Amino acid sequence: MRICLLVEGSYPYVVGGVSSWVQMLIEGLPEHEFVVYSIGAEMKQRGDFRYNLPKNLVEVHELFLDEILALRAPSRNEKPLTPQEKVCLYELVVGNVPLDLDVLLGIFRSDRMRHDAMGIFMSADFFDIIERVYREHYDHLPFTDFFWTIRSMLLPLFYILQQDFPEADIYHSVATGYCGVVGGVASRVYRKPFLITEHGIYSREREEEILKCKWAEGDFKSVWIQYFYNLAGLAYAGADRVFTLFQKNADTEIALGCAPEKIAIVPNGIHMERFAHIALKEEATESGIVIGAVVRVVPIKDIVTMLRAFFLVKQSIPDAKLLIMGQYEEDPEYYELCQRTIETLRLEDVTFTGSVNVAERLAEVDLLLLSSISEGQPLAVLEGLAAHRPFVTTDVGCCRELLYGEGVDDMGDAGIVVPAMDYEEMSRGIVRMAKDTPLRRRMAEIGYERVKQSYTYEKFINSYRDIYAREKRD
């Protein structure tokens, strides 16, 4: 069977998280042939793969959104949109689903020279559509700014819709953004099933990023946020099945408009054997406590809150150390913010290791920390628990399920969950655990047993083996 995995902003350029999930899935199903369709931000990433590609990964198709900068507007567009096409594009802009995908495909794909991405946008017909959307929904905003905002949002999507997609037996997207729309379109083109596995809730994560960003201001933030919710709606509508990692995510997907009957839960799984040999440090003492974090240094992981919490920890445990294990090149500006935070707080004993062999470095730490403001079912937590390391995590994704066993088992607590961005509560959780070795040991054993029982690699792979066999169409 030939399976096309659709990814966005992750594999094979970024290590960890969803990328690790993709690598594990491909490696675990050697009987299938995989193709990856990867949507990235910048062409400079082309070919810069951070993984050794498995033998059964036969193709990587790379598409970069900054390619649209090379597009040139035609002098004029003499081929107007049909009334049906106008209705379809209006519904696309305002977010009405389900769309008539056959009409949408006809606009961009029936004759590639008829409607190119820039040509559509510069047509009088599409200008009329934007003007109508503005009058009905956004007339409190300056029209010129609104027009160029809509252009910035839709040009990447229009460009993507023009592309050729690899032929496969199943299309499987790891998110509901651009790659989710591609999955729905490719599924319609080749009449094959389309699956989504949503790790975090893509539209919610984009909302959190936009609320904090500087490139969108004031009420235009809401325009961008609504756009990403619209993309999610398109993806849900086009999918045959939607898989997620835990019930809280499923409930959110239903609230966002995904049909409940499409949704099923398939937890992540990890290679227990990579970590099971790592025991708690026998010589660990309060004064020499080492706190670890396996994490990319990017805003959504909220390393700044982690550093502030560690500052308070140092007031109680002066010799404590913080080891941040993960790449920091992805967002240089955020890494620089972290360094300035360290300087401002005059923090000592903080080490950024960069990318490392996690299984080797976990032996150095006594407890682990996750400070994210958004997560799905973090592999870093599963791996840490498999290594007999208890956690302090923020209350995001399914961390309550992983640490407290909510909805899973009644074994007890494998760590402490605190509110997101609350560095004071985070520091109290760390100090409590650091000063109580028997508590750490008890939590460590519970976490190990929970992963062994419910989150193994074998269960994860067998679930998708069965899914692919069940969903394939002849």
Short mmCIF file of C-alpha atoms in Angstrom, two decimals:
data_model
loop_
_atom_site.label_atom_id
_atom_site.label_comp_id
_atom_site.label_asym_id
_atom_site.label_seq_id
_atom_site.Cartn_x
_atom_site.Cartn_y
_atom_site.Cartn_z
CA MET A 1 0.00 0.00 0.00
CA ARG A 2 1.20 3.53 -0.79
CA ILE A 3 0.46 6.09 1.92
CA CYS A 4 0.95 9.84 1.52
CA LEU A 5 1.69 11.60 4.81
CA LEU A 6 0.93 15.32 4.69
CA VAL A 7 2.94 17.43 7.12
CA GLU A 8 3.35 21.13 7.80
CA GLY A 9 6.22 22.93 9.50
CA SER A 10 7.69 19.75 10.93
CA TYR A 11 9.07 16.57 9.33
CA PRO A 12 11.73 16.15 8.09
CA TYR A 13 13.19 19.57 8.98
CA VAL A 14 12.38 19.74 12.71
CA VAL A 15 13.34 17.18 15.34
CA GLY A 16 10.89 16.00 18.00
CA GLY A 17 7.15 16.11 18.55
CA VAL A 18 5.09 15.42 15.44
CA SER A 19 8.26 14.76 13.43
CA SER A 20 9.25 11.95 15.78
CA TRP A 21 5.74 10.52 15.45
CA VAL A 22 6.02 10.52 11.65
CA GLN A 23 9.41 8.80 11.74
CA MET A 24 8.15 6.14 14.16
CA LEU A 25 5.03 5.48 12.08
CA ILE A 26 6.99 4.98 8.85
CA GLU A 27 9.62 2.79 10.51
CA GLY A 28 6.98 0.69 12.23
CA LEU A 29 5.14 -0.22 9.03
CA PRO A 30 7.86 -1.48 6.65
CA GLU A 31 5.28 -3.44 4.65
CA HIS A 32 3.89 -0.12 3.32
CA GLU A 33 5.43 2.45 0.99
CA PHE A 34 5.30 6.03 2.23
CA VAL A 35 5.43 9.38 0.46
CA VAL A 36 5.78 12.60 2.47
CA TYR A 37 4.24 15.83 1.18
CA SER A 38 5.87 18.52 3.29
CA ILE A 39 4.76 22.16 3.46
CA GLY A 40 7.47 24.41 4.87
CA ALA A 41 7.88 28.12 5.43
CA GLU A 42 11.13 28.94 3.64
CA MET A 43 12.94 27.55 0.61
CA LYS A 44 16.24 27.65 2.48
CA GLN A 45 15.06 24.50 4.27
CA ARG A 46 14.98 22.50 1.03
CA GLY A 47 16.83 19.22 1.47
CA ASP A 48 17.92 20.07 5.02
CA PHE A 49 16.57 16.86 6.49
CA ARG A 50 17.18 16.19 10.19
CA TYR A 51 16.26 12.49 10.01
CA ASN A 52 17.75 9.45 8.35
CA LEU A 53 14.88 8.65 6.03
CA PRO A 54 13.56 5.08 6.37
CA LYS A 55 13.96 2.81 3.33
CA ASN A 56 10.20 2.59 2.84
CA LEU A 57 9.96 6.39 2.58
CA VAL A 58 10.32 6.54 -1.20
CA GLU A 59 9.63 10.23 -1.92
CA VAL A 60 9.65 13.59 -0.16
CA HIS A 61 7.73 16.34 -1.97
CA GLU A 62 8.77 19.76 -0.69
CA LEU A 63 6.60 22.88 -1.04
CA PHE A 64 7.58 26.18 0.56
CA LEU A 65 5.19 29.05 1.16
CA ASP A 66 7.77 31.75 0.40
CA GLU A 67 7.74 30.54 -3.22
CA ILE A 68 4.70 32.79 -3.67
CA LEU A 69 7.02 35.80 -3.42
CA ALA A 70 8.18 35.01 -6.94
CA LEU A 71 4.66 35.11 -8.37
CA ARG A 72 3.92 37.95 -10.74
CA ALA A 73 0.50 39.46 -11.32
CA PRO A 74 -0.88 39.13 -14.87
CA SER A 75 -1.69 42.32 -16.73
CA ARG A 76 -5.34 41.35 -16.76
CA ASN A 77 -7.61 38.37 -16.30
CA GLU A 78 -9.99 38.00 -19.24
CA LYS A 79 -11.66 34.79 -18.02
CA PRO A 80 -14.28 35.65 -15.41
CA LEU A 81 -15.51 33.33 -12.70
CA THR A 82 -18.77 31.52 -13.22
CA PRO A 83 -21.64 32.22 -10.78
CA GLN A 84 -21.03 28.81 -9.18
CA GLU A 85 -17.32 29.57 -8.77
CA LYS A 86 -18.11 32.93 -7.20
CA VAL A 87 -20.35 31.24 -4.62
CA CYS A 88 -17.65 28.68 -3.85
CA LEU A 89 -14.92 31.29 -3.33
CA TYR A 90 -17.22 33.43 -1.20
CA GLU A 91 -17.90 30.44 1.04
CA LEU A 92 -14.18 29.71 1.18
CA VAL A 93 -13.39 33.25 2.35
CA VAL A 94 -16.13 33.37 5.00
CA GLY A 95 -15.51 29.81 6.18
CA ASN A 96 -18.76 28.11 5.21
CA VAL A 97 -18.38 24.32 5.04
CA PRO A 98 -18.84 21.94 3.46
CA LEU A 99 -17.68 23.56 0.22
CA ASP A 100 -18.27 22.08 -3.19
CA LEU A 101 -14.72 20.80 -3.61
CA ASP A 102 -15.33 19.83 -7.23
CA VAL A 103 -16.05 23.47 -8.04
CA LEU A 104 -13.01 24.62 -6.04
CA LEU A 105 -10.83 22.13 -7.89
CA GLY A 106 -12.25 23.30 -11.20
CA ILE A 107 -11.19 26.89 -10.49
CA PHE A 108 -7.55 26.01 -9.96
CA ARG A 109 -6.97 22.70 -11.68
CA SER A 110 -9.22 22.15 -14.71
CA ASP A 111 -7.05 24.48 -16.78
CA ARG A 112 -3.86 25.55 -14.99
CA MET A 113 -3.38 28.54 -17.27
CA ARG A 114 -6.95 29.71 -16.82
CA HIS A 115 -6.79 30.69 -13.19
CA ASP A 116 -3.38 31.01 -11.57
CA ALA A 117 -3.12 32.03 -7.92
CA MET A 118 -2.21 35.65 -8.57
CA GLY A 119 -4.59 35.93 -11.49
CA ILE A 120 -7.56 34.92 -9.35
CA PHE A 121 -6.71 37.52 -6.78
CA MET A 122 -6.27 40.31 -9.28
CA SER A 123 -9.55 39.58 -11.05
CA ALA A 124 -12.50 41.96 -10.82
CA ASP A 125 -14.76 39.07 -9.83
CA PHE A 126 -12.70 38.15 -6.81
CA PHE A 127 -12.37 41.79 -5.79
CA ASP A 128 -16.18 41.89 -5.71
CA ILE A 129 -16.19 38.82 -3.45
CA ILE A 130 -13.77 40.42 -1.01
CA GLU A 131 -15.80 43.63 -1.04
CA ARG A 132 -18.95 41.65 -0.21
CA VAL A 133 -17.23 39.82 2.67
CA TYR A 134 -15.98 43.16 3.95
CA ARG A 135 -19.46 44.74 3.88
CA GLU A 136 -21.10 41.79 5.59
CA HIS A 137 -18.52 41.00 8.26
CA TYR A 138 -15.64 43.47 8.59
CA ASP A 139 -16.81 46.99 7.68
CA HIS A 140 -15.40 48.31 10.97
CA LEU A 141 -11.89 47.81 9.55
CA PRO A 142 -10.05 49.94 6.96
CA PHE A 143 -10.86 48.37 3.59
CA THR A 144 -7.39 48.70 2.07
CA ASP A 145 -5.77 46.98 5.05
CA PHE A 146 -8.46 44.31 4.97
CA PHE A 147 -7.87 43.63 1.26
CA TRP A 148 -4.14 43.12 1.69
CA THR A 149 -4.66 40.99 4.78
CA ILE A 150 -7.00 38.71 2.84
CA ARG A 151 -4.45 38.59 0.03
CA SER A 152 -1.70 37.54 2.45
CA MET A 153 -3.92 34.80 3.88
CA LEU A 154 -5.32 33.33 0.69
CA LEU A 155 -2.42 33.49 -1.75
CA PRO A 156 -0.57 30.59 -0.06
CA LEU A 157 -3.75 28.52 -0.09
CA PHE A 158 -4.48 29.34 -3.75
CA TYR A 159 -0.88 28.50 -4.65
CA ILE A 160 -1.09 25.15 -2.85
CA LEU A 161 -4.36 24.27 -4.60
CA GLN A 162 -2.61 24.64 -7.98
CA GLN A 163 0.06 22.07 -7.22
CA ASP A 164 0.24 18.46 -8.35
CA PHE A 165 -0.11 15.98 -5.52
CA PRO A 166 1.46 12.51 -5.39
CA GLU A 167 -0.88 9.63 -6.10
CA ALA A 168 -1.44 7.26 -3.19
CA ASP A 169 -3.85 4.69 -1.77
CA ILE A 170 -4.44 6.70 1.41
CA TYR A 171 -3.84 10.36 2.31
CA HIS A 172 -3.00 10.96 5.95
CA SER A 173 -2.50 14.46 7.36
CA VAL A 174 -0.94 15.25 10.73
CA ALA A 175 -2.82 18.56 11.14
CA THR A 176 -5.86 20.47 9.94
CA GLY A 177 -4.05 23.47 8.44
CA TYR A 178 -2.78 23.76 4.88
CA CYS A 179 -1.78 20.09 4.87
CA GLY A 180 -5.32 19.18 5.95
CA VAL A 181 -6.78 21.09 3.00
CA VAL A 182 -4.27 19.39 0.66
CA GLY A 183 -5.38 16.01 2.00
CA GLY A 184 -9.01 16.74 1.25
CA VAL A 185 -8.20 17.97 -2.25
CA ALA A 186 -5.86 15.08 -3.11
CA SER A 187 -8.43 12.64 -1.78
CA ARG A 188 -11.04 14.14 -4.11
CA VAL A 189 -8.68 14.17 -7.11
CA TYR A 190 -7.70 10.50 -6.78
CA ARG A 191 -10.90 9.21 -5.11
CA LYS A 192 -8.99 7.77 -2.17
CA PRO A 193 -9.62 7.97 1.60
CA PHE A 194 -8.36 10.88 3.65
CA LEU A 195 -7.40 10.52 7.32
CA ILE A 196 -6.32 13.13 9.86
CA THR A 197 -4.36 12.53 13.05
CA GLU A 198 -4.54 15.71 15.10
CA HIS A 199 -1.93 15.88 17.83
CA GLY A 200 -2.60 19.33 19.22
CA ILE A 201 -5.60 21.33 18.03
CA TYR A 202 -4.05 23.18 15.10
CA SER A 203 -6.51 26.09 14.99
CA ARG A 204 -6.23 26.69 18.75
CA GLU A 205 -2.43 26.69 18.54
CA ARG A 206 -2.48 29.23 15.71
CA GLU A 207 -4.87 31.39 17.77
CA GLU A 208 -2.46 31.40 20.70
CA GLU A 209 0.43 32.36 18.44
CA ILE A 210 -1.51 35.14 16.70
CA LEU A 211 -2.68 36.68 19.97
CA LYS A 212 0.98 37.08 20.95
CA CYS A 213 2.41 38.04 17.57
CA LYS A 214 3.46 41.51 16.38
CA TRP A 215 2.81 41.08 12.64
CA ALA A 216 -0.99 41.22 13.07
CA GLU A 217 -2.41 44.11 15.03
CA GLY A 218 -5.69 44.94 16.72
CA ASP A 219 -8.84 43.57 15.12
CA PHE A 220 -6.83 42.02 12.28
CA LYS A 221 -5.77 39.33 14.72
CA SER A 222 -9.35 38.09 14.75
CA VAL A 223 -9.39 37.98 10.93
CA TRP A 224 -6.31 35.70 10.92
CA ILE A 225 -7.62 33.57 13.76
CA GLN A 226 -10.91 33.00 11.96
CA TYR A 227 -9.02 32.03 8.81
CA PHE A 228 -7.23 29.17 10.56
CA TYR A 229 -10.49 27.98 12.06
CA ASN A 230 -11.88 28.03 8.52
CA LEU A 231 -9.00 25.84 7.30
CA ALA A 232 -9.69 23.39 10.13
CA GLY A 233 -13.35 23.26 9.16
CA LEU A 234 -12.41 22.47 5.56
CA ALA A 235 -10.10 19.68 6.70
CA TYR A 236 -12.67 18.12 9.03
CA ALA A 237 -15.32 18.25 6.32
CA GLY A 238 -13.06 16.56 3.77
CA ALA A 239 -11.78 13.80 6.06
CA ASP A 240 -13.18 10.29 6.12
CA ARG A 241 -11.79 9.66 9.61
CA VAL A 242 -10.22 11.90 12.27
CA PHE A 243 -7.94 10.37 14.87
CA THR A 244 -6.77 12.14 17.97
CA LEU A 245 -4.76 11.21 21.03
CA PHE A 246 -7.16 11.67 23.93
CA GLN A 247 -10.77 12.48 24.76
CA LYS A 248 -10.27 16.17 25.56
CA ASN A 249 -9.02 16.72 22.02
CA ALA A 250 -11.96 14.80 20.61
CA ASP A 251 -14.40 16.99 22.53
CA THR A 252 -12.69 20.11 21.17
CA GLU A 253 -12.85 18.81 17.60
CA ILE A 254 -16.59 18.20 17.96
CA ALA A 255 -17.04 21.72 19.34
CA LEU A 256 -15.19 23.04 16.27
CA GLY A 257 -17.57 21.29 13.92
CA CYS A 258 -16.07 17.87 13.26
CA ALA A 259 -18.73 15.17 12.95
CA PRO A 260 -18.52 12.96 16.09
CA GLU A 261 -18.90 9.75 14.10
CA LYS A 262 -15.64 10.48 12.26
CA ILE A 263 -13.54 10.67 15.43
CA ALA A 264 -11.58 7.89 17.14
CA ILE A 265 -8.83 7.96 19.77
CA VAL A 266 -5.41 6.40 19.12
CA PRO A 267 -2.81 7.24 21.79
CA ASN A 268 0.86 7.74 21.02
CA GLY A 269 3.33 5.05 21.90
CA ILE A 270 7.05 4.87 22.56
CA HIS A 271 9.88 2.36 22.50
CA MET A 272 9.97 1.31 26.15
CA GLU A 273 13.26 -0.55 25.67
CA ARG A 274 15.10 2.70 24.91
CA PHE A 275 14.37 4.08 28.36
CA ALA A 276 13.33 1.29 30.70
CA HIS A 277 16.91 0.58 31.84
CA ILE A 278 17.30 4.12 33.27
CA ALA A 279 16.77 3.96 37.02
CA LEU A 280 16.40 6.81 39.49
CA LYS A 281 19.74 8.22 40.60
CA GLU A 282 20.58 6.44 43.84
CA GLU A 283 22.81 9.27 45.02
CA ALA A 284 20.28 12.03 44.33
CA THR A 285 20.00 14.56 47.14
CA GLU A 286 18.06 17.77 47.55
CA SER A 287 21.16 19.95 47.28
CA GLY A 288 22.33 18.39 44.01
CA ILE A 289 18.98 18.13 42.26
CA VAL A 290 19.07 18.26 38.47
CA ILE A 291 15.90 19.34 36.67
CA GLY A 292 15.60 18.36 33.03
CA ALA A 293 13.45 19.49 30.12
CA VAL A 294 13.35 17.74 26.74
CA VAL A 295 11.99 20.51 24.56
CA ARG A 296 12.47 22.66 21.47
CA VAL A 297 13.24 26.26 22.39
CA VAL A 298 10.25 27.92 20.76
CA PRO A 299 7.50 30.21 22.11
CA ILE A 300 4.76 27.56 22.37
CA LYS A 301 6.97 25.62 24.81
CA ASP A 302 7.15 28.74 27.04
CA ILE A 303 10.76 28.38 28.14
CA VAL A 304 10.60 31.85 29.72
CA THR A 305 8.07 30.62 32.30
CA MET A 306 10.35 27.64 32.95
CA LEU A 307 13.25 29.99 33.62
CA ARG A 308 11.19 32.15 35.96
CA ALA A 309 10.09 29.07 37.88
CA PHE A 310 13.70 27.92 38.15
CA PHE A 311 14.65 31.34 39.52
CA LEU A 312 12.24 30.74 42.42
CA VAL A 313 13.47 27.17 42.85
CA LYS A 314 16.99 28.52 43.33
CA GLN A 315 15.78 30.53 46.32
CA SER A 316 14.95 27.26 48.10
CA ILE A 317 17.57 24.99 46.54
CA PRO A 318 20.62 27.09 45.63
CA ASP A 319 22.55 24.19 44.09
CA ALA A 320 19.75 23.09 41.75
CA LYS A 321 20.61 22.79 38.06
CA LEU A 322 18.42 23.08 34.95
CA LEU A 323 19.28 21.10 31.83
CA ILE A 324 17.28 22.14 28.71
CA MET A 325 17.72 19.41 26.11
CA GLY A 326 16.58 20.23 22.60
CA GLN A 327 17.41 22.32 19.54
CA TYR A 328 17.43 26.09 19.92
CA GLU A 329 18.18 27.09 16.31
CA GLU A 330 14.58 27.00 15.12
CA ASP A 331 13.64 30.42 16.53
CA PRO A 332 16.78 32.53 17.14
CA GLU A 333 14.79 35.50 18.42
CA TYR A 334 13.06 33.42 21.09
CA TYR A 335 16.35 31.80 22.10
CA GLU A 336 17.81 35.28 22.48
CA LEU A 337 14.82 36.24 24.67
CA CYS A 338 15.58 33.24 26.87
CA GLN A 339 19.21 34.32 27.17
CA ARG A 340 18.15 37.86 28.10
CA THR A 341 15.79 36.43 30.73
CA ILE A 342 18.68 34.48 32.23
CA GLU A 343 20.81 37.63 32.32
CA THR A 344 18.03 39.74 33.81
CA LEU A 345 17.34 37.20 36.55
CA ARG A 346 21.09 36.60 37.03
CA LEU A 347 20.39 32.91 36.81
CA GLU A 348 23.17 30.39 37.13
CA ASP A 349 23.27 26.65 36.46
CA VAL A 350 21.10 26.74 33.30
CA THR A 351 22.44 24.72 30.35
CA PHE A 352 21.05 24.59 26.82
CA THR A 353 22.46 21.39 25.35
CA GLY A 354 21.06 21.59 21.83
CA SER A 355 19.95 18.35 20.19
CA VAL A 356 21.16 15.34 22.17
CA ASN A 357 20.64 11.61 22.59
CA VAL A 358 17.78 11.92 25.05
CA ALA A 359 18.05 8.33 26.29
CA GLU A 360 21.64 8.99 27.36
CA ARG A 361 21.09 12.37 28.99
CA LEU A 362 17.99 11.44 31.00
CA ALA A 363 20.19 9.45 33.36
CA GLU A 364 21.63 12.76 34.59
CA VAL A 365 18.35 14.26 35.80
CA ASP A 366 16.18 13.66 38.87
CA LEU A 367 12.89 15.07 37.62
CA LEU A 368 11.53 16.53 34.40
CA LEU A 369 9.66 19.69 33.50
CA LEU A 370 7.20 20.65 30.75
CA SER A 371 6.10 24.30 30.59
CA SER A 372 4.20 24.36 27.27
CA ILE A 373 1.14 26.51 26.70
CA SER A 374 -0.22 23.95 24.21
CA GLU A 375 0.41 20.25 23.67
CA GLY A 376 -1.25 17.15 22.36
CA GLN A 377 0.07 13.98 23.93
CA PRO A 378 3.73 14.91 24.37
CA LEU A 379 6.21 12.18 23.50
CA ALA A 380 8.69 13.88 25.81
CA VAL A 381 6.46 13.09 28.79
CA LEU A 382 5.91 9.48 27.71
CA GLU A 383 9.66 8.98 27.25
CA GLY A 384 10.48 10.61 30.56
CA LEU A 385 7.99 8.44 32.42
CA ALA A 386 9.41 5.35 30.68
CA ALA A 387 12.81 6.42 32.02
CA HIS A 388 11.50 6.42 35.61
CA ARG A 389 11.49 10.21 35.80
CA PRO A 390 8.51 12.01 37.42
CA PHE A 391 7.23 15.26 35.91
CA VAL A 392 5.97 18.71 36.69
CA THR A 393 3.87 19.76 33.69
CA THR A 394 1.48 22.51 32.76
CA ASP A 395 -2.20 21.63 32.47
CA VAL A 396 -2.23 21.29 28.68
CA GLY A 397 -3.16 18.53 26.27
CA CYS A 398 -3.46 15.19 28.02
CA CYS A 399 -0.89 15.83 30.74
CA ARG A 400 -3.52 15.15 33.41
CA GLU A 401 -4.20 11.81 31.77
CA LEU A 402 -0.50 10.95 31.69
CA LEU A 403 0.39 12.10 35.20
CA TYR A 404 -2.84 11.47 37.10
CA GLY A 405 -4.25 8.59 35.06
CA GLU A 406 -7.56 10.39 34.49
CA GLY A 407 -9.72 8.14 32.35
CA VAL A 408 -6.90 5.60 32.05
CA ASP A 409 -6.21 3.85 35.36
CA ASP A 410 -6.26 4.32 39.12
CA MET A 411 -2.56 3.75 39.78
CA GLY A 412 -2.01 7.19 41.29
CA ASP A 413 0.08 10.25 40.46
CA ALA A 414 3.20 10.19 38.29
CA GLY A 415 3.90 13.88 38.79
CA ILE A 416 2.34 17.27 39.44
CA VAL A 417 0.19 19.32 37.04
CA VAL A 418 0.15 23.13 37.36
CA PRO A 419 -1.63 25.92 35.43
CA ALA A 420 0.00 27.10 32.21
CA MET A 421 2.25 30.17 32.56
CA ASP A 422 2.05 30.02 36.38
CA TYR A 423 5.73 29.99 37.27
CA GLU A 424 5.03 30.28 41.00
CA GLU A 425 2.94 27.08 41.09
CA MET A 426 5.49 25.42 38.84
CA SER A 427 8.29 26.29 41.21
CA ARG A 428 6.32 24.98 44.22
CA GLY A 429 5.73 21.69 42.41
CA ILE A 430 9.43 21.37 41.59
CA VAL A 431 10.53 22.17 45.14
CA ARG A 432 8.03 19.75 46.64
CA MET A 433 9.29 16.94 44.45
CA ALA A 434 12.95 17.88 44.83
CA LYS A 435 12.74 17.73 48.64
CA ASP A 436 10.96 14.38 48.80
CA THR A 437 12.97 11.50 47.34
CA PRO A 438 10.41 8.82 48.34
CA LEU A 439 7.72 10.84 46.53
CA ARG A 440 9.85 11.04 43.38
CA ARG A 441 10.51 7.32 43.52
CA ARG A 442 6.85 6.46 43.99
CA MET A 443 5.75 8.75 41.17
CA ALA A 444 8.48 7.36 38.92
CA GLU A 445 7.28 3.79 39.34
CA ILE A 446 3.67 4.75 38.71
CA GLY A 447 4.63 6.64 35.54
CA TYR A 448 6.67 3.72 34.24
CA GLU A 449 3.85 1.24 34.80
CA ARG A 450 1.30 3.56 33.18
CA VAL A 451 3.34 3.88 30.00
CA LYS A 452 4.04 0.15 29.94
CA GLN A 453 0.35 -0.62 30.23
CA SER A 454 -1.19 1.94 27.86
CA TYR A 455 1.35 3.77 25.67
CA THR A 456 3.71 1.30 24.00
CA TYR A 457 5.05 1.57 20.49
CA GLU A 458 3.62 -1.83 19.63
CA LYS A 459 0.06 -0.74 20.47
CA PHE A 460 0.47 2.47 18.50
CA ILE A 461 1.82 0.73 15.38
CA ASN A 462 -0.73 -2.07 15.45
CA SER A 463 -3.53 0.49 15.69
CA TYR A 464 -2.44 2.22 12.49
CA ARG A 465 -1.73 -1.07 10.74
CA ASP A 466 -5.37 -2.00 11.36
CA ILE A 467 -6.62 1.48 10.38
CA TYR A 468 -4.83 1.48 7.03
CA ALA A 469 -6.07 -2.02 6.22
CA ARG A 470 -9.64 -1.05 7.10
CA GLU A 471 -9.70 2.28 5.26
CA LYS A 472 -8.05 1.30 1.97
CA ARG A 473 -10.28 1.50 -1.10
CA ASP A 474 -9.75 -0.55 -4.21
#
